[in-house]
CSV table of C-alpha atoms and ligand atoms in Angstrom, one decimal:
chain,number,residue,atom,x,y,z
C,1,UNK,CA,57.1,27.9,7.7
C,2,UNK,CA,59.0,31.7,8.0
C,3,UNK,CA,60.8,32.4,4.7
C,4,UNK,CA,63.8,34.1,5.4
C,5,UNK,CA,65.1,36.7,3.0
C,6,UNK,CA,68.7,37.6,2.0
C,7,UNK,CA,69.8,40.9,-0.3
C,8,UNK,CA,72.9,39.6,-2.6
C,9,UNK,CA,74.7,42.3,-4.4
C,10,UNK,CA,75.1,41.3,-8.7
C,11,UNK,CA,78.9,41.6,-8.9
C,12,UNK,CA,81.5,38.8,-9.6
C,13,UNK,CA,83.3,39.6,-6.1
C,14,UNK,CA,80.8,38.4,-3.2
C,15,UNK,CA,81.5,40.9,0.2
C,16,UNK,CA,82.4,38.2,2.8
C,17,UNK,CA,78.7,38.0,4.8
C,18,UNK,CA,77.1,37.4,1.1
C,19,UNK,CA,79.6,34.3,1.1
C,20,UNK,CA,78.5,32.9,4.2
C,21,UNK,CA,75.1,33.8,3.6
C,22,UNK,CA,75.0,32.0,0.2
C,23,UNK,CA,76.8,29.2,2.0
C,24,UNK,CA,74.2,28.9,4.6
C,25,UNK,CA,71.8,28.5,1.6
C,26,UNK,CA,73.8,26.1,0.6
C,27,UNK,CA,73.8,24.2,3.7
C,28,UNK,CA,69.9,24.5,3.5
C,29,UNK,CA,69.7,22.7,0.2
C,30,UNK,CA,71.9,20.0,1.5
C,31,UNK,CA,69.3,19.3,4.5
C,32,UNK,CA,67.0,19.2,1.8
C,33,UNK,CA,65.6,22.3,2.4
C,34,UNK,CA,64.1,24.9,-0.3
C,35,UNK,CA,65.8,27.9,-1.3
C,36,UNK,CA,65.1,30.5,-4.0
C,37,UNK,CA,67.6,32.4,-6.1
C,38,UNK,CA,68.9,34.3,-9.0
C,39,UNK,CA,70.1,33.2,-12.3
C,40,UNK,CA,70.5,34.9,-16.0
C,41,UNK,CA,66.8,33.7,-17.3
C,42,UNK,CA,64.5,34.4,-14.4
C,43,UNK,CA,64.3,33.5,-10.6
C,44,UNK,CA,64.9,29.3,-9.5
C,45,UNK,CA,62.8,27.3,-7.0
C,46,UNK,CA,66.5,24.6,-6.2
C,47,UNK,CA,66.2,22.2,-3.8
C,48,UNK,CA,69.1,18.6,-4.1
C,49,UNK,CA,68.2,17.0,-7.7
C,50,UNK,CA,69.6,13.8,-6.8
C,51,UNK,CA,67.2,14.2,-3.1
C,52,UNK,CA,64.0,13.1,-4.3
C,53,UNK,CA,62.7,14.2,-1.4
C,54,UNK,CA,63.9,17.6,-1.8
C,55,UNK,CA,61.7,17.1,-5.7
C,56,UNK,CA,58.9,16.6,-4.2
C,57,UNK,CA,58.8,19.2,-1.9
C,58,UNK,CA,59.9,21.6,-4.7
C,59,UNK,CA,55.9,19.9,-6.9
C,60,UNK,CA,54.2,20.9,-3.5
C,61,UNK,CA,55.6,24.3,-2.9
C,62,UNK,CA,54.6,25.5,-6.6
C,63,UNK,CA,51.6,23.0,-6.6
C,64,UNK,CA,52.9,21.7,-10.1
C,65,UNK,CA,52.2,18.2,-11.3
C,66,UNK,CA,54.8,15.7,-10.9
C,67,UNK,CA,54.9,14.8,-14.8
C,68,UNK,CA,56.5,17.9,-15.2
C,69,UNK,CA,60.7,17.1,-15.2
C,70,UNK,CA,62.9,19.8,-13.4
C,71,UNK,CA,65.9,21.1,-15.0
C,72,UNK,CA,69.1,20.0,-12.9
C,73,UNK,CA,71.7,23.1,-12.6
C,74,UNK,CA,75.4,22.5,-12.2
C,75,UNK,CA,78.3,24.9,-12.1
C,76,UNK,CA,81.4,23.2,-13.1
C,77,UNK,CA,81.2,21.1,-16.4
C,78,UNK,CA,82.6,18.0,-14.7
C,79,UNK,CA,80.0,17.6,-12.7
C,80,UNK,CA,77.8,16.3,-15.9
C,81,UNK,CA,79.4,12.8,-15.9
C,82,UNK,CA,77.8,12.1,-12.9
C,83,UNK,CA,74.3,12.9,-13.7
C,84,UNK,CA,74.2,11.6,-17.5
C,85,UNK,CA,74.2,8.2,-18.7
C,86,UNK,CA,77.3,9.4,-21.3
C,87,UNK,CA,78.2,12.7,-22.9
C,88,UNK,CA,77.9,13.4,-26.4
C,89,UNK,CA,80.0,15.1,-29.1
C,90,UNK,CA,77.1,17.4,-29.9
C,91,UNK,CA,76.8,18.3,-25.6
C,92,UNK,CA,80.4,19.1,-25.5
C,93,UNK,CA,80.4,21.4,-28.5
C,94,UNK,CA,77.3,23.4,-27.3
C,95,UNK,CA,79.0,23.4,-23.8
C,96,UNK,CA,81.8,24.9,-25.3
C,97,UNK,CA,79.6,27.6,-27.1
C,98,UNK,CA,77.2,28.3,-24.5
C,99,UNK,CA,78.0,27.4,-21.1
C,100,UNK,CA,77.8,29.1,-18.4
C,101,UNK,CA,74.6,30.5,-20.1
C,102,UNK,CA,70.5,30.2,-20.9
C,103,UNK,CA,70.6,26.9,-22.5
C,104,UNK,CA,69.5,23.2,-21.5
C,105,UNK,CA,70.7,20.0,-22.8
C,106,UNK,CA,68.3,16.6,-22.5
C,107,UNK,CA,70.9,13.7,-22.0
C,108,UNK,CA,70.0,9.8,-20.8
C,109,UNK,CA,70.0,10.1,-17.0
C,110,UNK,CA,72.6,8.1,-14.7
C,111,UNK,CA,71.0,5.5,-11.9
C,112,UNK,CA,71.9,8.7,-9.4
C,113,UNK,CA,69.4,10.9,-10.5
C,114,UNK,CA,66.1,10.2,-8.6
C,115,UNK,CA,62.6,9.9,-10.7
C,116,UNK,CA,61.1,12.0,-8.8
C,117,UNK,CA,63.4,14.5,-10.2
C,118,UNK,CA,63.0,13.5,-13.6
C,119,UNK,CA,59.4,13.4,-13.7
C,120,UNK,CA,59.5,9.8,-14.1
C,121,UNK,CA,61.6,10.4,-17.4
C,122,UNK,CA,64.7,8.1,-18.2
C,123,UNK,CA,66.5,11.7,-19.6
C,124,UNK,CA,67.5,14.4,-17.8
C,125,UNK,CA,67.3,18.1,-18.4
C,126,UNK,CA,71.2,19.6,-17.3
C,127,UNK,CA,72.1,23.2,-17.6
C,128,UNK,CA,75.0,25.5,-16.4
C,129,UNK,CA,73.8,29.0,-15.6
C,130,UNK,CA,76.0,31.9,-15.9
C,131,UNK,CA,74.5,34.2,-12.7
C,132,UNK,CA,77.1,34.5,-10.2
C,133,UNK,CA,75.1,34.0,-7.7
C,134,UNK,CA,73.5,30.7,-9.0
C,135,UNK,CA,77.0,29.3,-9.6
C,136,UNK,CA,77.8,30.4,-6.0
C,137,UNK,CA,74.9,28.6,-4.7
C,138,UNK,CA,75.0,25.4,-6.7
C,139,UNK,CA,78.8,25.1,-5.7
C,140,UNK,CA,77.7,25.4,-2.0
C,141,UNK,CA,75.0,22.9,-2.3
C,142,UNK,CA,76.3,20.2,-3.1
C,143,UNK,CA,76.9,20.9,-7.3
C,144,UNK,CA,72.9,19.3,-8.4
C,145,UNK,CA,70.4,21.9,-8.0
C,146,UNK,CA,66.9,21.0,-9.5
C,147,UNK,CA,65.4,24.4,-10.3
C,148,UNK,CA,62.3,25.3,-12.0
C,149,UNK,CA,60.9,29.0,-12.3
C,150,UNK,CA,60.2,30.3,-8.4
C,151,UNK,CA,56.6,31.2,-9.6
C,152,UNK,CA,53.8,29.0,-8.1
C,153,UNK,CA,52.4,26.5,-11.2
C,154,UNK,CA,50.4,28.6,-13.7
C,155,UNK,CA,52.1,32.2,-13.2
C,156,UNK,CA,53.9,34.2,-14.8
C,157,UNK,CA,58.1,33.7,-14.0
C,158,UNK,CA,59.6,35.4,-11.5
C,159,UNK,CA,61.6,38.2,-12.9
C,160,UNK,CA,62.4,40.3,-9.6
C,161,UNK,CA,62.4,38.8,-5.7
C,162,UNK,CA,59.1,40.6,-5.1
C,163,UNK,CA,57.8,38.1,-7.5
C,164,UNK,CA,59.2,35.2,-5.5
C,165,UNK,CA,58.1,36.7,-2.3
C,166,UNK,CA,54.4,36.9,-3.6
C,167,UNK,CA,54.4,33.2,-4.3
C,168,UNK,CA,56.5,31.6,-2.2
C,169,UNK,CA,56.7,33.3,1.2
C,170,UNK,CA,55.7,30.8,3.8
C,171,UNK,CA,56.2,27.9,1.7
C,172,UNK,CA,60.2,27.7,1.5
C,173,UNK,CA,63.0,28.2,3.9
C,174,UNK,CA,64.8,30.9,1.8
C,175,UNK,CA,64.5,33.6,-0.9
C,176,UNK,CA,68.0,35.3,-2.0
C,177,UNK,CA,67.4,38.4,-3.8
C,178,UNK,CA,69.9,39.3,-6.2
C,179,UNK,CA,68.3,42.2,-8.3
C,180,UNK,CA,66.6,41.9,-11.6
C,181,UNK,CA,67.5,39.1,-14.0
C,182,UNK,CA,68.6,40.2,-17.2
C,183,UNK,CA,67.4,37.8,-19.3
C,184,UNK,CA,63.9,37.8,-18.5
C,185,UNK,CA,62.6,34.3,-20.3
C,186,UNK,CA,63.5,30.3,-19.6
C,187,UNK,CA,66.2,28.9,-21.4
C,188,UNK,CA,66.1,27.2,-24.3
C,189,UNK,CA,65.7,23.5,-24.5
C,190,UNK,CA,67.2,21.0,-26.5
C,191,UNK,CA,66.8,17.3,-26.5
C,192,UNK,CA,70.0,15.5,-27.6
C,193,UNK,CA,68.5,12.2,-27.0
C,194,UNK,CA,66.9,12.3,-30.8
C,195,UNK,CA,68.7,12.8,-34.2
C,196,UNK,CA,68.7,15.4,-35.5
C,197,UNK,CA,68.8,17.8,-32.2
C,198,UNK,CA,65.1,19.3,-31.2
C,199,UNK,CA,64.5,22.4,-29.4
C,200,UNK,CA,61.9,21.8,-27.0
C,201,UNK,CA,61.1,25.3,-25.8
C,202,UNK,CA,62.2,28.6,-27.8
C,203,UNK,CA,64.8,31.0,-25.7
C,204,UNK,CA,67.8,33.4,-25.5
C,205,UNK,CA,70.6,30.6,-28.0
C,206,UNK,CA,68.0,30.8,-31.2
C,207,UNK,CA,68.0,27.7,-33.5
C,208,UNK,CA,70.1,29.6,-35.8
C,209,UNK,CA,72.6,29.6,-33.4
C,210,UNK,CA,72.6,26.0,-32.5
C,211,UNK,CA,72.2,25.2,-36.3
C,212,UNK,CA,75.5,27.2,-36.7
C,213,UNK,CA,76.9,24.9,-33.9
C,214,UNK,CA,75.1,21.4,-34.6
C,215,UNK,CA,74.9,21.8,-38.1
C,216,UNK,CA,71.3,19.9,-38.2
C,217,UNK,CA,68.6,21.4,-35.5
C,218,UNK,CA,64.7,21.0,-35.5
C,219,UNK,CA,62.2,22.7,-33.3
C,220,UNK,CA,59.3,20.9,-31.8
C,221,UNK,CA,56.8,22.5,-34.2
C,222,UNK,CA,53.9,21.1,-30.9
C,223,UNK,CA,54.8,24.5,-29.4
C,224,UNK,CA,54.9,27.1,-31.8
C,225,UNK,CA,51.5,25.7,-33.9
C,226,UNK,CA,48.0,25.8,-32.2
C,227,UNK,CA,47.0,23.4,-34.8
C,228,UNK,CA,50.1,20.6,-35.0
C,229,UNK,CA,47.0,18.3,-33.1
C,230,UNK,CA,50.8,17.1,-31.3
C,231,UNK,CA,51.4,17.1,-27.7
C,232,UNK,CA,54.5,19.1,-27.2
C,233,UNK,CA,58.0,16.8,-26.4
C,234,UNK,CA,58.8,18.9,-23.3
C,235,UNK,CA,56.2,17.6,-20.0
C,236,UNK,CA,56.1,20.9,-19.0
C,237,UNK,CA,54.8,22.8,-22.3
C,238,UNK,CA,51.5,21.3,-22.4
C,239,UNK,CA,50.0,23.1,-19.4
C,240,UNK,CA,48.8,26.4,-20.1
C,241,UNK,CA,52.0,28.5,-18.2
C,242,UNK,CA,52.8,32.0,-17.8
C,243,UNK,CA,49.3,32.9,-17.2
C,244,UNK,CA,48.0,36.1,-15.5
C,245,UNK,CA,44.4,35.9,-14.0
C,246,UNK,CA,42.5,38.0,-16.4
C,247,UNK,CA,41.8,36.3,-19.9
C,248,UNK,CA,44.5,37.3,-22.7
C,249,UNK,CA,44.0,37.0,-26.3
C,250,UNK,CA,46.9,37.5,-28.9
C,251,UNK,CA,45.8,40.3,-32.0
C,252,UNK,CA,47.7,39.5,-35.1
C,253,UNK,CA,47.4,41.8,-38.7
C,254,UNK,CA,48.6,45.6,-39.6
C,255,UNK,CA,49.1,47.6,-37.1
C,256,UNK,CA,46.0,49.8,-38.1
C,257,UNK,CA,43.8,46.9,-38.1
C,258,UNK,CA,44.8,45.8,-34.8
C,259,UNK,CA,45.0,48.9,-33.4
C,260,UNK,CA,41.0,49.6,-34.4
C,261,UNK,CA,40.0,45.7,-33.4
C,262,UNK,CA,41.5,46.4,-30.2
C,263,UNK,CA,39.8,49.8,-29.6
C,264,UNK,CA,36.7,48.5,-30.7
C,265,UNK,CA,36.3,45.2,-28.5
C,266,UNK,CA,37.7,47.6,-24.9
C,267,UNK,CA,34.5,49.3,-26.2
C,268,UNK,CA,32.5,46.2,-26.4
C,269,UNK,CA,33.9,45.2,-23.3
C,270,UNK,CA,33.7,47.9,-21.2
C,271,UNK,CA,29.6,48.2,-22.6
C,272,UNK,CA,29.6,44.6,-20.4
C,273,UNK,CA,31.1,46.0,-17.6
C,274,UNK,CA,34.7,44.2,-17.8
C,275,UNK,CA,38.3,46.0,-16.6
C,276,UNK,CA,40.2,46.0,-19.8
C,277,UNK,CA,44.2,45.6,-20.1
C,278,UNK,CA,46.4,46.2,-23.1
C,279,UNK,CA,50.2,44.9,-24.1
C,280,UNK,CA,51.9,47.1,-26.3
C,281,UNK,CA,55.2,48.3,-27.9
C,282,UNK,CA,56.6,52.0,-27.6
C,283,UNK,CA,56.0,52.6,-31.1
C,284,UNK,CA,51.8,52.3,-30.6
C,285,UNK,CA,51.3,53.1,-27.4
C,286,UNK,CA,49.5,56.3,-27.8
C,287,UNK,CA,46.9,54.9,-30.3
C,288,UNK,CA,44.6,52.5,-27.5
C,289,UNK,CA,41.8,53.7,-25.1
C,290,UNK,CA,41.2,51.2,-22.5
C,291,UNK,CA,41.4,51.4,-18.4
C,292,UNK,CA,45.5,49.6,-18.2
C,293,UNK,CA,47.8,50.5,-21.6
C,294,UNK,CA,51.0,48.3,-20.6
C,295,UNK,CA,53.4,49.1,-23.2
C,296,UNK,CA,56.8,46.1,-22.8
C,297,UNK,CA,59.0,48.6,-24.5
C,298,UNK,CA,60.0,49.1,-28.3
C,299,UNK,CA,59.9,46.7,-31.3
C,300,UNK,CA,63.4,48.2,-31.5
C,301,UNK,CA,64.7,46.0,-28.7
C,302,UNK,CA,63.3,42.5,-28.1
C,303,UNK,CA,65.7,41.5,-25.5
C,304,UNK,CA,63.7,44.7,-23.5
C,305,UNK,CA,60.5,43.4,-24.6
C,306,UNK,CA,61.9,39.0,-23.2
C,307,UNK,CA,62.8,41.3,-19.9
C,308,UNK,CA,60.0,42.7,-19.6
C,309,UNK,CA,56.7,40.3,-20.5
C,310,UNK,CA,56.7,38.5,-17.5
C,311,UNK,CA,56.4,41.7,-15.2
C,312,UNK,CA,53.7,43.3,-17.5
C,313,UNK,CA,51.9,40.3,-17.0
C,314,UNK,CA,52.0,40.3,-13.3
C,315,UNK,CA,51.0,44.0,-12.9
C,316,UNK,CA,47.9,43.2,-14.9
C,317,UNK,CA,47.0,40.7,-11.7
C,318,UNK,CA,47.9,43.5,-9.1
C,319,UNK,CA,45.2,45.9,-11.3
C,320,UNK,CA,42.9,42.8,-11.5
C,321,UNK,CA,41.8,43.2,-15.1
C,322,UNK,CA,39.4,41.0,-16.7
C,323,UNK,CA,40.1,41.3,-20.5
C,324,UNK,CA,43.7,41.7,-22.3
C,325,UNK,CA,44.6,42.1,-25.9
C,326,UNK,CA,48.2,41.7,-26.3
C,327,UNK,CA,50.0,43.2,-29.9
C,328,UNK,CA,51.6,39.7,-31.7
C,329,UNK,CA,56.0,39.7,-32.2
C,330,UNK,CA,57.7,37.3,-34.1
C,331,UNK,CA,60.1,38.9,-36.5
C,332,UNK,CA,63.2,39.3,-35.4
C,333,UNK,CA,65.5,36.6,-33.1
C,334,UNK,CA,63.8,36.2,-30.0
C,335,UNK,CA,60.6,36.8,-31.7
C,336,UNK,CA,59.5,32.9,-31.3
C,337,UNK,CA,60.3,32.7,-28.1
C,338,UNK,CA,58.7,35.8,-26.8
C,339,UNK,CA,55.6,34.9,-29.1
C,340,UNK,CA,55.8,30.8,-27.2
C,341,UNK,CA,55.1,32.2,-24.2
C,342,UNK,CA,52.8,35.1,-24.8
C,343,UNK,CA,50.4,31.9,-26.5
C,344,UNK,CA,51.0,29.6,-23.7
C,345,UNK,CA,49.7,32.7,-21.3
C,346,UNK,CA,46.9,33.3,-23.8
C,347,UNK,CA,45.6,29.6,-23.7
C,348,UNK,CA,46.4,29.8,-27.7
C,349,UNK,CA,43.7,32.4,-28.3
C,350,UNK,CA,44.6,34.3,-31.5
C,351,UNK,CA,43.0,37.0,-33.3
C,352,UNK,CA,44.2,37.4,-36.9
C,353,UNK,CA,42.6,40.7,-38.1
C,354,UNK,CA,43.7,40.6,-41.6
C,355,UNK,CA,41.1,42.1,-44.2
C,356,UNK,CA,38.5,40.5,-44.1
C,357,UNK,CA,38.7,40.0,-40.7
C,358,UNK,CA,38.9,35.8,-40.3
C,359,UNK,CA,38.2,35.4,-36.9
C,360,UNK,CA,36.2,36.9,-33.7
C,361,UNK,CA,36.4,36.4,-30.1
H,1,AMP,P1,61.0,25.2,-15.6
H,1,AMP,O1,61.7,24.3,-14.6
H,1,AMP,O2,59.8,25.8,-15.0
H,1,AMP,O3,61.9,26.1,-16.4
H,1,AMP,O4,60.4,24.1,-16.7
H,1,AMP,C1,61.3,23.1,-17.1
H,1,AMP,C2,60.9,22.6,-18.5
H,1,AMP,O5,61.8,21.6,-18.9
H,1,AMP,C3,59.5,22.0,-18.5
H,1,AMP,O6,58.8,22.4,-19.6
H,1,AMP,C4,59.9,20.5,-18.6
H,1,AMP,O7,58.9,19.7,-19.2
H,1,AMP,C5,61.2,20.5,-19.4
H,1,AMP,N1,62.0,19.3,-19.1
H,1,AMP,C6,62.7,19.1,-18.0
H,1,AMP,N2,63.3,17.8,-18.0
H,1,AMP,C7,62.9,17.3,-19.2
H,1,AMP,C8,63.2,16.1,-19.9
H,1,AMP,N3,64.0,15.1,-19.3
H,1,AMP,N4,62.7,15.9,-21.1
H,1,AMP,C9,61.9,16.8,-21.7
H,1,AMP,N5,61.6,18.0,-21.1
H,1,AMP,C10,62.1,18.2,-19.9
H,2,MG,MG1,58.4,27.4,-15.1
């Protein structure tokens, strides 16, 4: 199949061949066609959610299992109604707080949204994004847009088109390029189906800022601990995601410590003949010798660092590395979800180089 490509300009006003082209996008979705696009977190894979057909087609052009649920996009907040069995006090409020925006609600599905969308699931997974052009689209397709990442299963998400173009060119009809998200990570999840709320996956609206909504708000501990022994409540989170080729392993201690860890095993490494990679911040750049230093910006500014991950990790494939030792995060607000996916990429291997060092790899 050709893959045709469209250039879409960030702004709130559209120039009047953008219109019709996102229209014609739209039109493609309708047929149950496949079309790529832009929205605040990172790039969407949207075919018809309530086509189950068109879900389908979405599992085979990323090759992802179809026990993994896809997160339905609308753009006007009447639309829910149609997709959910009812709507909750608790959906309204976080609406109100944080739609359009990076956050997704699980609600009871309605009879009109297909299993195949659903994963087979009796809840569905609704969120309103805030990208113009997403909002555009979704309006012109019909107002359900199942969407998951526009990476093929496994990879990293698509931050930028060229990412899209890499994965999907040849297996979908379209690919609108709107420019570089600006978030950078998935939204956050939350399943409203249980009491009290649970975040499923970590994101841009923190728990603390659902708990100041919600009152009450756990977090799925399955996806932050390698040790819970739990499968994680979200399909999706069990597979190891986010992944580039070479194998990545997480160093956790003082920075001295895993600065000289680091340095030592690129050593050991290179003595075995392996390209090695390194993830780091601004502030410790300078201090690693190995044959790729990546640095994701400064421990200053996490939202640079969410922004960034995803294309670090891709460049790492494009240098075909073997071995990378990432720097851990975790302190400040989107520490935990920045740290979520940099495990999920790392299959869960974590150094901790505390003295005495506790663990080797
Ligand atoms: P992606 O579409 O790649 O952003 O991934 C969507 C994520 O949402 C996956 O981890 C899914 O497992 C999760 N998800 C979607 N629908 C549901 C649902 N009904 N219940 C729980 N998790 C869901
Ligand atoms: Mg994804």
């Amino acid at each position: 199949m050709e893959t045709e490509l469209i250039r879409i300009g960030q702004g709130e006003e559209c120039l009047a061949w953008e219109e019709e082209a996102l229209r014609r996008a739209g039109e493609i979705i309708k047929g149950g066609g496949l079309v790529a696009f832009p929205t605040e977190t990172v790039y969407g894979l949207g075919g018809d959610a309530l086509n189950g057909e068109s879900s389908r087609k979405i599992y085979a052009a990323k090759g992802r299992p179809s026990d993994n649920p896809l997160i339905v996009h609308i753009s006007r907040l009447e639309d829910m109604g149609r997709i959910v069995e009812r709507i909750p006090g608790e959906a309204v409020k976080l609406a109100e707080s944080f739609w359009p925006g990076p956050l997704t609600m699980i609600l009871p599905k309605s009879r009109e949204v297909p299993y195949e969308t659903t994963g087979g699931l009796d809840t569905v997974a609704v969120r309103m994004p805030s990208h113009p052009v997403a909002r555009r689209l979704i309006a012109y397709s019909g107002g359900y847009v199942a969407a998951p990442s526009a990476n093929a299963s496994g990879r990293p998400s698509p931050t930028i088109a060229a990412h899209v173009i890499e994965d999907m060119s040849g297996r979908i009809d379209m690919i609108v390029d709107g420019g570089e998200v600006g978030i950078g990570l998935e939204s956050t999840i939350v399943d409203l189906t249980v009491s009290p709320p649970q975040i499923l996956r970590p994101g841009y609206i923190t728990e603390e800022l659902l708990k100041g909504v919600l009152g009450q708000v756990e977090t799925d501990r399955a996806i932050l601990q390698t040790d819970s022994g739990q499968a994680p409540r979200a399909p999706g989170m069990k597979y190891r995601h986010y992944a580039p080729r070479g194998e990545l392993a997480i160093v956790e201690g003082g920075r001295e410590q895993v600065t000289a860890w680091i340095n030592r095993q690129v050593q050991a490494d290179h003595a075995a003949g392996w390209k090695t990679g390194i993830i780091t911040t601004r502030e410790q750049q300078g201090l690693y010798r190995a044959d790729v230093v990546k640095c994701v910006g400064s421990r200053q500014d996490e939202e640079g660092i969410a922004r960034n991950l995803y294309l670090v990790l891709r460049e790492f494939d494009q240098e075909k590395v073997d071995r990378i030792y990432s720097e851990g995060f975790g302190d400040g607000k989107l520490g935990s979800a920045i740290m979520n996916r940099l495990l999920k990429a790392a299959g869960h291997r974590i150094v901790s180089v505390q003295y005495p060092i506790k663990s080797e790899i």
